[in-house]
Short mmCIF file of C-alpha atoms and ligand atoms in Angstrom, two decimals:
data_model
loop_
_atom_site.label_atom_id
_atom_site.label_comp_id
_atom_site.label_asym_id
_atom_site.label_seq_id
_atom_site.Cartn_x
_atom_site.Cartn_y
_atom_site.Cartn_z
CA MET A 1 -15.86 44.21 -34.97
CA ASN A 2 -13.66 44.44 -31.74
CA THR A 3 -10.94 46.58 -32.24
CA LYS A 4 -9.35 47.75 -28.78
CA THR A 5 -6.39 46.60 -28.23
CA PHE A 6 -3.86 46.23 -24.60
CA GLU A 7 -0.04 47.28 -25.80
CA LEU A 8 2.46 44.96 -24.50
CA SER A 9 5.85 45.39 -25.07
CA ASN A 10 8.63 43.36 -23.47
CA PRO A 11 11.88 45.92 -23.48
CA ALA A 12 13.90 42.05 -23.14
CA THR A 13 13.15 41.46 -26.86
CA GLY A 14 11.92 44.29 -27.56
CA VAL A 15 9.29 43.05 -28.68
CA LYS A 16 5.69 45.11 -29.31
CA THR A 17 1.87 43.37 -29.61
CA GLY A 18 -1.31 44.07 -29.37
CA LEU A 19 -2.87 41.36 -27.09
CA PRO A 20 -6.42 42.11 -28.36
CA VAL A 21 -9.15 43.16 -25.46
CA ARG A 22 -12.67 41.69 -25.34
CA SER A 23 -15.46 43.30 -24.28
CA GLY A 24 -18.64 41.29 -22.83
CA THR A 25 -22.03 43.06 -22.57
CA ILE A 26 -21.46 44.06 -19.17
CA GLY A 27 -19.04 44.37 -16.44
CA PRO A 28 -14.83 45.47 -17.04
CA ASP A 29 -12.90 44.49 -20.45
CA VAL A 30 -10.66 41.32 -20.81
CA ILE A 31 -7.42 41.33 -22.64
CA ASP A 32 -6.99 37.98 -24.73
CA ILE A 33 -3.81 36.89 -23.81
CA GLY A 34 -3.84 33.73 -26.15
CA SER A 35 -0.74 35.28 -27.87
CA ILE A 36 1.66 36.44 -25.99
CA THR A 37 3.99 32.88 -24.84
CA LYS A 38 4.22 32.92 -28.74
CA ASP A 39 5.37 36.85 -28.98
CA HIS A 40 7.34 37.39 -25.58
CA GLY A 41 7.88 33.72 -24.76
CA VAL A 42 6.16 34.16 -20.99
CA PHE A 43 2.85 32.69 -19.57
CA THR A 44 0.73 34.32 -16.98
CA PHE A 45 1.19 34.22 -12.51
CA ASP A 46 -2.69 33.89 -11.05
CA PRO A 47 -2.53 31.02 -9.18
CA ALA A 48 -6.06 31.51 -7.20
CA PHE A 49 -7.90 32.99 -10.35
CA GLY A 50 -8.29 36.37 -9.18
CA VAL A 51 -8.10 38.30 -11.95
CA THR A 52 -8.27 35.43 -14.78
CA ALA A 53 -10.92 35.05 -16.89
CA SER A 54 -11.66 31.46 -17.98
CA CYS A 55 -13.94 31.57 -19.66
CA GLU A 56 -16.75 32.96 -21.73
CA SER A 57 -19.91 32.45 -20.58
CA LYS A 58 -24.02 33.49 -21.33
CA ILE A 59 -25.00 32.33 -18.22
CA THR A 60 -24.74 34.31 -14.61
CA TYR A 61 -23.08 37.56 -14.37
CA ILE A 62 -21.88 39.54 -10.62
CA ASP A 63 -21.31 42.98 -10.24
CA GLY A 64 -19.00 42.73 -6.98
CA ASP A 65 -18.41 46.31 -5.95
CA LYS A 66 -22.20 46.64 -6.19
CA GLY A 67 -24.03 43.61 -4.48
CA ILE A 68 -25.72 42.29 -8.33
CA LEU A 69 -26.10 38.95 -9.02
CA LEU A 70 -28.37 38.66 -12.64
CA TYR A 71 -29.70 34.83 -13.95
CA ARG A 72 -29.47 35.28 -17.52
CA GLY A 73 -29.68 38.91 -16.93
CA TYR A 74 -33.07 39.08 -15.11
CA PRO A 75 -32.10 40.16 -11.01
CA VAL A 76 -31.60 37.31 -8.15
CA GLU A 77 -34.46 39.83 -6.23
CA GLN A 78 -37.02 39.68 -9.33
CA LEU A 79 -36.28 36.04 -9.00
CA ALA A 80 -36.83 35.33 -5.84
CA ALA A 81 -40.35 37.14 -5.27
CA LYS A 82 -41.93 35.83 -8.85
CA SER A 83 -40.39 32.70 -9.99
CA SER A 84 -39.63 29.27 -8.73
CA PHE A 85 -36.99 27.02 -8.82
CA MET A 86 -37.98 25.16 -12.08
CA GLU A 87 -38.35 27.88 -14.01
CA VAL A 88 -35.18 29.85 -12.25
CA ALA A 89 -33.73 25.82 -13.55
CA TYR A 90 -35.62 25.87 -17.11
CA LEU A 91 -34.12 29.86 -17.10
CA LEU A 92 -30.21 29.32 -16.69
CA LEU A 93 -30.72 25.92 -18.73
CA HIS A 94 -31.89 27.23 -21.38
CA GLY A 95 -31.23 30.73 -22.04
CA GLU A 96 -34.90 31.90 -21.68
CA LEU A 97 -38.14 31.28 -19.35
CA PRO A 98 -40.79 29.75 -19.90
CA ASN A 99 -44.32 30.33 -20.56
CA GLU A 100 -46.08 28.03 -19.91
CA SER A 101 -46.09 24.92 -21.39
CA GLN A 102 -42.26 24.73 -21.92
CA LEU A 103 -42.45 24.62 -17.97
CA GLN A 104 -44.23 21.96 -17.89
CA GLY A 105 -42.74 20.31 -19.83
CA PHE A 106 -40.27 20.22 -18.27
CA VAL A 107 -41.73 19.53 -14.32
CA THR A 108 -43.12 16.82 -16.15
CA SER A 109 -39.85 15.28 -17.44
CA ILE A 110 -38.22 16.43 -13.86
CA SER A 111 -40.28 14.57 -11.68
CA ARG A 112 -40.52 11.08 -14.56
CA HIS A 113 -37.14 10.74 -13.15
CA THR A 114 -37.04 11.06 -9.30
CA MET A 115 -36.55 7.08 -9.20
CA ILE A 116 -32.64 5.89 -9.09
CA ASN A 117 -31.96 2.89 -10.22
CA GLU A 118 -32.53 -0.10 -6.87
CA SER A 119 -29.10 -1.36 -7.69
CA LEU A 120 -27.47 2.29 -6.91
CA LEU A 121 -30.27 2.53 -3.48
CA ARG A 122 -28.15 -0.31 -2.74
CA PHE A 123 -25.00 1.58 -3.01
CA PHE A 124 -25.81 3.73 1.18
CA ASN A 125 -26.37 0.34 2.77
CA GLY A 126 -21.91 0.61 2.01
CA PHE A 127 -21.63 3.46 3.55
CA HIS A 128 -20.82 3.37 7.73
CA HIS A 129 -23.81 5.22 9.83
CA ASN A 130 -21.88 8.80 10.58
CA ALA A 131 -20.66 9.19 6.73
CA HIS A 132 -20.77 12.70 6.24
CA PRO A 133 -23.95 12.70 3.65
CA MET A 134 -21.65 15.04 1.17
CA ALA A 135 -19.10 12.02 0.89
CA MET A 136 -22.32 9.52 0.35
CA VAL A 137 -23.80 12.31 -2.21
CA SER A 138 -20.79 12.93 -4.45
CA ALA A 139 -19.40 9.08 -4.59
CA VAL A 140 -22.95 8.08 -5.65
CA VAL A 141 -23.03 11.66 -8.26
CA GLY A 142 -20.63 9.42 -9.61
CA SER A 143 -21.83 6.32 -9.49
CA MET A 144 -24.92 6.82 -12.07
CA SER A 145 -21.81 6.51 -14.87
CA ALA A 146 -22.65 2.91 -13.83
CA PHE A 147 -26.23 2.99 -14.56
CA TYR A 148 -27.03 5.60 -17.21
CA HIS A 149 -24.49 4.28 -20.37
CA ASP A 150 -27.95 5.83 -22.47
CA SER A 151 -28.11 8.88 -22.57
CA MET A 152 -23.90 8.54 -22.24
CA ASP A 153 -22.48 10.19 -26.15
CA ILE A 154 -21.75 14.17 -24.69
CA ASN A 155 -21.33 14.62 -28.83
CA ASN A 156 -25.32 13.87 -28.87
CA PRO A 157 -27.83 16.85 -27.80
CA ARG A 158 -30.62 14.65 -26.54
CA HIS A 159 -28.27 12.77 -24.81
CA ARG A 160 -27.26 16.20 -22.90
CA GLU A 161 -30.74 17.33 -22.40
CA ILE A 162 -32.42 13.93 -20.61
CA PHE A 163 -28.74 13.34 -18.93
CA SER A 164 -29.08 17.04 -17.35
CA HIS A 165 -33.25 15.88 -16.11
CA ARG A 166 -31.96 13.29 -14.71
CA ILE A 167 -29.73 14.25 -12.91
CA ILE A 168 -32.05 17.31 -11.48
CA ALA A 169 -34.58 15.07 -11.25
CA LYS A 170 -32.33 12.45 -9.19
CA ILE A 171 -30.44 14.58 -6.87
CA PRO A 172 -33.05 14.78 -3.95
CA THR A 173 -33.88 11.58 -4.70
CA ILE A 174 -29.61 10.89 -3.60
CA ALA A 175 -29.95 13.33 -1.07
CA ALA A 176 -33.19 12.35 0.85
CA ALA A 177 -31.08 8.33 0.88
CA ALA A 178 -28.21 8.96 2.23
CA HIS A 179 -30.18 11.17 4.86
CA LYS A 180 -32.60 8.24 5.76
CA HIS A 181 -29.17 6.11 5.77
CA ALA A 182 -28.31 8.01 8.69
CA GLN A 183 -30.84 8.29 9.94
CA GLY A 184 -31.07 4.64 9.96
CA GLN A 185 -34.33 5.15 8.71
CA PRO A 186 -36.10 3.51 5.70
CA PHE A 187 -35.29 5.20 2.11
CA ILE A 188 -38.70 6.90 0.68
CA TYR A 189 -39.67 7.12 -3.07
CA PRO A 190 -40.41 9.88 -4.49
CA ARG A 191 -43.26 11.46 -5.06
CA ASN A 192 -43.79 12.38 -9.12
CA ASP A 193 -47.26 14.20 -7.54
CA LEU A 194 -45.27 17.24 -5.61
CA ASP A 195 -43.59 20.06 -6.44
CA TYR A 196 -39.84 19.57 -6.77
CA CYS A 197 -39.14 21.32 -3.16
CA SER A 198 -42.01 19.54 -1.36
CA ASN A 199 -41.29 16.11 -2.82
CA MET A 200 -38.12 16.26 -1.54
CA LEU A 201 -39.03 17.30 1.78
CA ASN A 202 -41.84 14.20 2.25
CA MET A 203 -38.13 11.74 1.10
CA PHE A 204 -36.52 13.86 3.96
CA PHE A 205 -39.07 14.02 6.63
CA ALA A 206 -41.99 11.08 5.43
CA VAL A 207 -41.36 7.00 7.93
CA PRO A 208 -43.71 4.13 6.97
CA CYS A 209 -45.53 4.45 9.51
CA GLU A 210 -47.38 6.62 9.48
CA PRO A 211 -49.13 9.87 6.83
CA TYR A 212 -47.11 12.88 6.15
CA ARG A 213 -48.31 16.34 5.37
CA VAL A 214 -45.69 18.95 3.73
CA ASP A 215 -45.66 22.01 5.01
CA PRO A 216 -46.40 24.68 2.57
CA VAL A 217 -44.11 27.30 4.14
CA ALA A 218 -41.25 24.85 4.93
CA ALA A 219 -41.37 24.06 1.10
CA GLN A 220 -41.80 27.99 -0.55
CA ALA A 221 -38.65 27.92 1.86
CA LEU A 222 -37.22 25.88 0.45
CA ASP A 223 -37.57 26.31 -3.55
CA LEU A 224 -36.26 30.64 -1.89
CA LEU A 225 -33.26 29.52 -0.75
CA PHE A 226 -32.49 26.78 -3.92
CA ILE A 227 -33.41 29.93 -6.42
CA LEU A 228 -30.41 31.63 -4.62
CA HIS A 229 -27.97 28.94 -4.66
CA ALA A 230 -28.70 27.85 -8.73
CA ASP A 231 -25.36 29.60 -9.45
CA HIS A 232 -23.28 31.95 -10.04
CA GLU A 233 -21.28 32.15 -12.66
CA GLN A 234 -17.42 30.71 -12.19
CA ASN A 235 -16.84 29.07 -8.76
CA ALA A 236 -14.26 26.95 -7.98
CA SER A 237 -17.35 23.41 -7.51
CA THR A 238 -18.15 25.31 -11.09
CA SER A 239 -14.93 25.42 -13.11
CA THR A 240 -14.59 22.02 -11.42
CA VAL A 241 -16.93 21.17 -13.17
CA ARG A 242 -16.26 23.08 -16.80
CA LEU A 243 -12.71 20.92 -15.60
CA ALA A 244 -13.39 18.01 -14.97
CA GLY A 245 -16.24 18.57 -18.01
CA SER A 246 -13.60 19.74 -20.38
CA THR A 247 -11.47 16.69 -20.40
CA GLY A 248 -15.25 14.88 -22.64
CA ALA A 249 -15.88 12.82 -18.62
CA ASN A 250 -18.81 11.70 -18.44
CA PRO A 251 -20.81 14.55 -17.17
CA TYR A 252 -22.35 11.99 -13.51
CA SER A 253 -18.32 11.85 -13.21
CA ALA A 254 -17.86 16.04 -13.78
CA ILE A 255 -20.64 16.61 -11.65
CA SER A 256 -19.73 14.64 -8.55
CA ALA A 257 -16.52 16.62 -8.80
CA GLY A 258 -18.69 19.99 -8.31
CA VAL A 259 -19.98 17.74 -4.87
CA SER A 260 -16.86 17.34 -3.69
CA ALA A 261 -15.34 21.02 -4.39
CA LEU A 262 -18.18 22.85 -2.96
CA TRP A 263 -17.64 20.46 0.31
CA GLY A 264 -14.14 22.50 1.04
CA PRO A 265 -15.35 25.07 3.96
CA ALA A 266 -13.93 27.43 1.72
CA HIS A 267 -16.86 27.05 0.29
CA GLY A 268 -20.02 25.52 0.26
CA GLY A 269 -19.06 23.78 3.14
CA ALA A 270 -19.79 27.14 5.53
CA ASN A 271 -22.99 26.84 5.77
CA GLU A 272 -22.67 24.11 7.99
CA ALA A 273 -19.59 26.21 9.27
CA VAL A 274 -21.41 28.65 10.62
CA LEU A 275 -23.71 27.00 12.35
CA SER A 276 -20.91 25.22 14.56
CA MET A 277 -20.04 29.17 14.65
CA LEU A 278 -22.76 30.23 16.26
CA GLU A 279 -22.73 27.65 18.48
CA GLN A 280 -18.78 27.84 19.61
CA ILE A 281 -19.36 31.38 20.27
CA GLY A 282 -22.77 31.03 22.54
CA SER A 283 -23.29 34.91 23.34
CA VAL A 284 -23.27 38.03 22.63
CA ASP A 285 -20.34 39.12 25.07
CA ASN A 286 -18.01 36.76 23.16
CA ILE A 287 -18.72 38.19 20.24
CA PRO A 288 -15.06 40.35 21.07
CA LYS A 289 -13.12 37.62 21.91
CA TYR A 290 -14.24 35.65 18.47
CA LEU A 291 -13.52 38.31 15.74
CA ALA A 292 -10.21 38.63 18.12
CA MET A 293 -10.06 35.58 16.65
CA ALA A 294 -10.27 36.12 12.79
CA LYS A 295 -8.50 39.55 12.79
CA ASP A 296 -5.98 37.26 14.20
CA LYS A 297 -2.84 36.25 11.57
CA ASN A 298 -1.93 33.07 13.33
CA SER A 299 -4.99 31.53 14.58
CA HIS A 300 -6.95 29.54 11.41
CA PHE A 301 -10.66 30.94 12.95
CA LYS A 302 -12.51 32.69 10.33
CA LEU A 303 -16.09 34.68 10.53
CA MET A 304 -17.18 32.31 8.47
CA GLY A 305 -19.76 33.44 6.43
CA PHE A 306 -17.98 36.83 5.30
CA GLY A 307 -16.36 37.42 3.05
CA HIS A 308 -16.61 36.73 -0.53
CA ARG A 309 -14.11 36.44 -3.88
CA VAL A 310 -16.24 38.86 -5.81
CA TYR A 311 -18.06 40.68 -3.79
CA LYS A 312 -16.98 43.04 -1.71
CA ASN A 313 -20.29 44.78 -0.96
CA PHE A 314 -23.18 43.10 -0.23
CA ASP A 315 -23.80 39.86 -1.04
CA PRO A 316 -27.74 40.45 -2.65
CA ARG A 317 -28.61 36.39 -1.89
CA ALA A 318 -27.91 37.32 1.97
CA LYS A 319 -29.78 40.43 2.02
CA ILE A 320 -32.49 38.28 0.68
CA ILE A 321 -31.14 35.44 3.22
CA ARG A 322 -31.91 37.44 6.16
CA GLU A 323 -35.01 38.73 5.91
CA MET A 324 -36.82 35.47 4.18
CA CYS A 325 -35.49 34.37 8.22
CA TYR A 326 -37.61 36.96 10.00
CA LYS A 327 -40.69 35.58 8.05
CA VAL A 328 -40.14 31.88 8.47
CA LEU A 329 -39.06 31.43 11.56
CA GLU A 330 -42.00 33.32 12.20
CA LYS A 331 -44.61 31.51 10.06
CA LEU A 332 -42.84 28.04 11.38
CA GLY A 333 -43.22 29.72 14.67
CA ARG A 334 -39.97 30.01 15.98
CA ALA A 335 -39.35 33.61 16.17
CA ASP A 336 -37.90 33.05 19.56
CA ASN A 337 -34.35 31.75 17.26
CA PRO A 338 -30.77 33.45 19.71
CA LEU A 339 -29.09 31.87 16.59
CA PHE A 340 -30.97 33.82 14.22
CA GLU A 341 -30.55 36.54 17.12
CA LEU A 342 -26.50 35.74 17.82
CA ALA A 343 -25.89 36.15 14.12
CA LEU A 344 -27.69 39.43 13.51
CA ARG A 345 -25.82 40.95 16.44
CA LEU A 346 -22.01 39.85 14.94
CA GLU A 347 -23.17 41.31 12.22
CA GLU A 348 -24.10 44.42 12.95
CA ILE A 349 -20.10 44.43 15.73
CA ALA A 350 -18.72 43.05 12.36
CA LEU A 351 -19.76 45.16 9.76
CA LYS A 352 -17.88 48.32 12.26
CA ASP A 353 -14.86 46.87 13.06
CA GLU A 354 -12.02 48.47 10.78
CA TYR A 355 -10.69 44.60 9.84
CA PHE A 356 -13.64 44.27 7.82
CA VAL A 357 -14.44 47.50 7.31
CA ALA A 358 -11.17 48.16 5.44
CA ARG A 359 -11.02 44.65 3.68
CA LYS A 360 -14.60 44.78 2.78
CA LEU A 361 -15.93 42.03 4.45
CA TYR A 362 -20.17 41.48 3.84
CA PRO A 363 -21.80 38.13 5.09
CA ASN A 364 -22.41 35.85 2.73
CA VAL A 365 -24.92 33.84 1.34
CA ASP A 366 -23.97 31.02 3.40
CA PHE A 367 -24.24 33.38 6.13
CA TYR A 368 -27.93 32.87 7.53
CA SER A 369 -28.80 29.58 5.80
CA GLY A 370 -28.33 27.29 7.89
CA ILE A 371 -30.58 29.17 10.26
CA ILE A 372 -33.61 28.08 7.81
CA TYR A 373 -32.10 25.18 6.70
CA SER A 374 -31.88 24.17 10.93
CA ALA A 375 -35.76 25.46 11.40
CA LEU A 376 -36.90 23.57 8.93
CA ASN A 377 -35.80 20.81 10.55
CA ILE A 378 -32.92 19.53 8.71
CA PRO A 379 -29.23 18.93 10.06
CA ARG A 380 -26.19 20.49 10.21
CA SER A 381 -24.39 17.87 7.83
CA MET A 382 -26.38 17.76 5.53
CA PHE A 383 -26.96 21.54 4.70
CA THR A 384 -24.18 21.65 2.24
CA VAL A 385 -26.63 18.80 0.40
CA MET A 386 -28.57 20.87 0.45
CA PHE A 387 -26.65 23.17 -1.30
CA ALA A 388 -25.15 21.28 -4.43
CA ILE A 389 -29.34 20.39 -4.88
CA ALA A 390 -29.78 23.66 -6.56
CA ARG A 391 -26.53 24.30 -7.50
CA THR A 392 -26.45 21.58 -9.34
CA VAL A 393 -28.52 23.42 -12.10
CA GLY A 394 -26.33 25.84 -12.12
CA TRP A 395 -23.26 22.67 -13.10
CA VAL A 396 -25.05 22.04 -15.41
CA SER A 397 -25.81 25.00 -17.41
CA HIS A 398 -23.02 25.63 -17.03
CA TRP A 399 -21.35 21.87 -18.79
CA LEU A 400 -24.10 22.51 -21.12
CA GLU A 401 -22.90 25.84 -22.29
CA MET A 402 -19.26 24.68 -21.85
CA ILE A 403 -19.80 20.86 -24.62
CA GLY A 404 -22.24 23.15 -26.27
CA ASP A 405 -19.37 25.25 -26.85
CA PRO A 406 -17.67 23.99 -30.61
CA SER A 407 -14.16 25.58 -29.70
CA MET A 408 -13.95 23.52 -26.17
CA ARG A 409 -10.99 23.17 -25.27
CA ILE A 410 -9.29 21.09 -23.02
CA GLY A 411 -8.32 23.30 -19.00
CA ARG A 412 -4.93 22.65 -18.81
CA PRO A 413 -2.60 25.48 -16.71
CA ARG A 414 0.66 25.61 -16.92
CA GLN A 415 3.15 26.48 -14.03
CA LEU A 416 6.18 28.41 -12.35
CA TYR A 417 8.01 25.69 -11.93
CA THR A 418 10.16 25.93 -8.33
CA GLY A 419 11.53 23.66 -7.97
CA PRO A 420 15.43 20.89 -8.35
CA THR A 421 16.55 22.19 -11.90
CA LEU A 422 18.51 19.26 -13.51
CA ARG A 423 20.37 16.43 -12.19
CA ASP A 424 22.11 12.93 -12.20
CA TYR A 425 20.13 9.79 -10.16
CA THR A 426 22.04 8.98 -7.23
CA ALA A 427 23.08 6.03 -5.83
CA ILE A 428 20.93 4.51 -2.81
CA ASP A 429 24.68 4.18 -0.68
CA LYS A 430 25.72 7.61 -1.60
CA ARG A 431 22.82 9.34 0.03
CA GLY A 432 23.51 11.02 2.68
N1 LIG B 1 -12.81 35.88 8.06
C1 LIG B 1 -11.10 36.76 9.27
N2 LIG B 1 -10.83 37.41 8.17
C2 LIG B 1 -11.00 37.38 6.37
C3 LIG B 1 -12.36 36.02 5.90
C4 LIG B 1 -13.26 35.82 6.81
N3 LIG B 1 -14.47 35.33 7.18
N4 LIG B 1 -12.16 36.83 5.32
C5 LIG B 1 -11.25 37.48 3.74
N5 LIG B 1 -10.64 37.56 5.18
C6 LIG B 1 -9.37 38.24 5.96
C7 LIG B 1 -8.74 37.56 4.81
O1 LIG B 1 -7.62 36.85 5.98
C8 LIG B 1 -7.69 38.70 3.85
O2 LIG B 1 -6.70 39.38 5.30
P1 LIG B 1 -5.48 40.24 4.32
O3 LIG B 1 -5.27 40.87 3.56
O4 LIG B 1 -4.83 40.66 5.78
O5 LIG B 1 -4.26 39.28 3.66
C9 LIG B 1 -8.50 39.46 3.03
O6 LIG B 1 -9.28 39.37 4.12
C10 LIG B 1 -8.97 38.71 2.15
O7 LIG B 1 -9.61 38.01 1.99
P2 LIG B 1 -8.94 36.77 1.10
O8 LIG B 1 -8.37 35.40 1.37
O9 LIG B 1 -7.65 36.89 -0.02
O10 LIG B 1 -9.89 36.02 0.12
P3 LIG B 1 -11.01 35.73 -0.51
O11 LIG B 1 -10.92 35.66 -1.96
O12 LIG B 1 -9.46 34.90 -0.71
O13 LIG B 1 -11.20 34.50 0.33
C11 LIG B 1 -13.30 33.37 0.97
C12 LIG B 1 -12.55 34.18 -0.29
C13 LIG B 1 -14.76 33.32 1.07
C14 LIG B 1 -13.11 32.01 0.87
C15 LIG B 1 -13.19 33.53 2.22
O14 LIG B 1 -13.42 35.56 2.37
C16 LIG B 1 -13.57 33.39 3.28
O15 LIG B 1 -12.20 31.64 3.90
N6 LIG B 1 -14.54 33.73 4.23
C17 LIG B 1 -15.11 32.63 4.71
C18 LIG B 1 -15.99 30.70 4.35
C19 LIG B 1 -17.42 31.31 3.75
O16 LIG B 1 -17.73 31.70 3.70
N7 LIG B 1 -16.51 31.13 2.27
C20 LIG B 1 -18.47 31.29 1.73
C21 LIG B 1 -18.02 31.76 0.54
S1 LIG B 1 -19.82 31.60 -0.01
C22 LIG B 1 -20.19 30.24 -0.73
C23 LIG B 1 -19.87 29.68 -2.14
O17 LIG B 1 -19.04 30.42 -2.51
O18 LIG B 1 -20.61 28.63 -1.37
#
């Protein structure tokens, strides 16, 4: 039983309350402020959720000061070294690592759900050839709710399971269709004899006129990147999925909302922005000029791929991806990579700069991921889509956790109103 309380006293009213303090399994305690409006007549103010725990969760833990990331208790470094994306997906969804038959059953189910309805496929023809793939993916994922009526009862656990397998299986197919549409190439159907990432690469790069062999190095690199991007607790897109889902909206709409939230450059859109920034910087000689711009509060320029709301230390995912860059570029025969060289120098210089040191700004997951995606020939506009494919597993895990919680209520923040006070309507001829 919880006995800790946090004393809150309001000198104006003389009311004192002992707010319950709740402890997690690790991490800082939280103060349960649920009673303060009733007892003190006030709300709390935390506009960007900097210090507010929006829910209770058992999925992912981050210690931002130490640079620790755990999925269901397992360090991301161990999962990256020893696991696979499908195994990590099972872990995030179910809470435990699968045994062999559970993993086999899960992989089989995912591979049997990879095709999308042919009518859904025709949606892509309605998009302009230069539509951003995130726009297409967000729209088509949302449109899935018009097709899969047999699995949309959110109160039915079997429907929830079918939905989760469907969306995880179909999002690479949707992403590949967006890519092929942008390329003006015919859609390539999924191949269920291939593993998750090999199938994705095949759908991306195969063409009907000649055989295509998936490079196992590329598939392995993608699998590792997907593990690292699979979940990150209550980030902006996951919180968006939870908020949209808390209304009882169908889960495809909630995931589509998550895709849209991920697109922003402060979030998943940063991987695309990093590559554009590196090209803009162009050479090591220009680094000081761009660092000065990043520090200038009158400039809109930020060092993309740097900084994080939670990490005040190295993002552990960035460290793994940087190491991976050396190995993957070498194996793909692209060791001589000027953008990677530039990124390494930029990191080195920024980490010694007083501005970045004082604010504890370190490279985040997006700083190096684009270098690998580029080496795999994935176009820049598809980088955030890659992130979305992997993060779908996290979004679904959080949605399932929320919907399965009997105490779930609609998410509904309050506000500090600073607009006009009550006034009477003025006829148009009386207005100045
Ligand atoms: N370049 C220059 N200054 C920065 C940067 C940056 N990349 N990031 C933060 N700062 C400054 C910021 O201006 C502020 O300075 P001051 O204290 O003088 O006002 C200070 O550092 C604290 O930053 P903040 O804006 O309060 O931090 P935040 O938690 O609100 O924002 C962030 C976090 C990730 C949005 C931000 O660091 C950023 O915009 N980074 C660049 C975009 C990026 O790489 N995003 C990917 C994030 S990781 C993957 C993901 O979430 O999808």
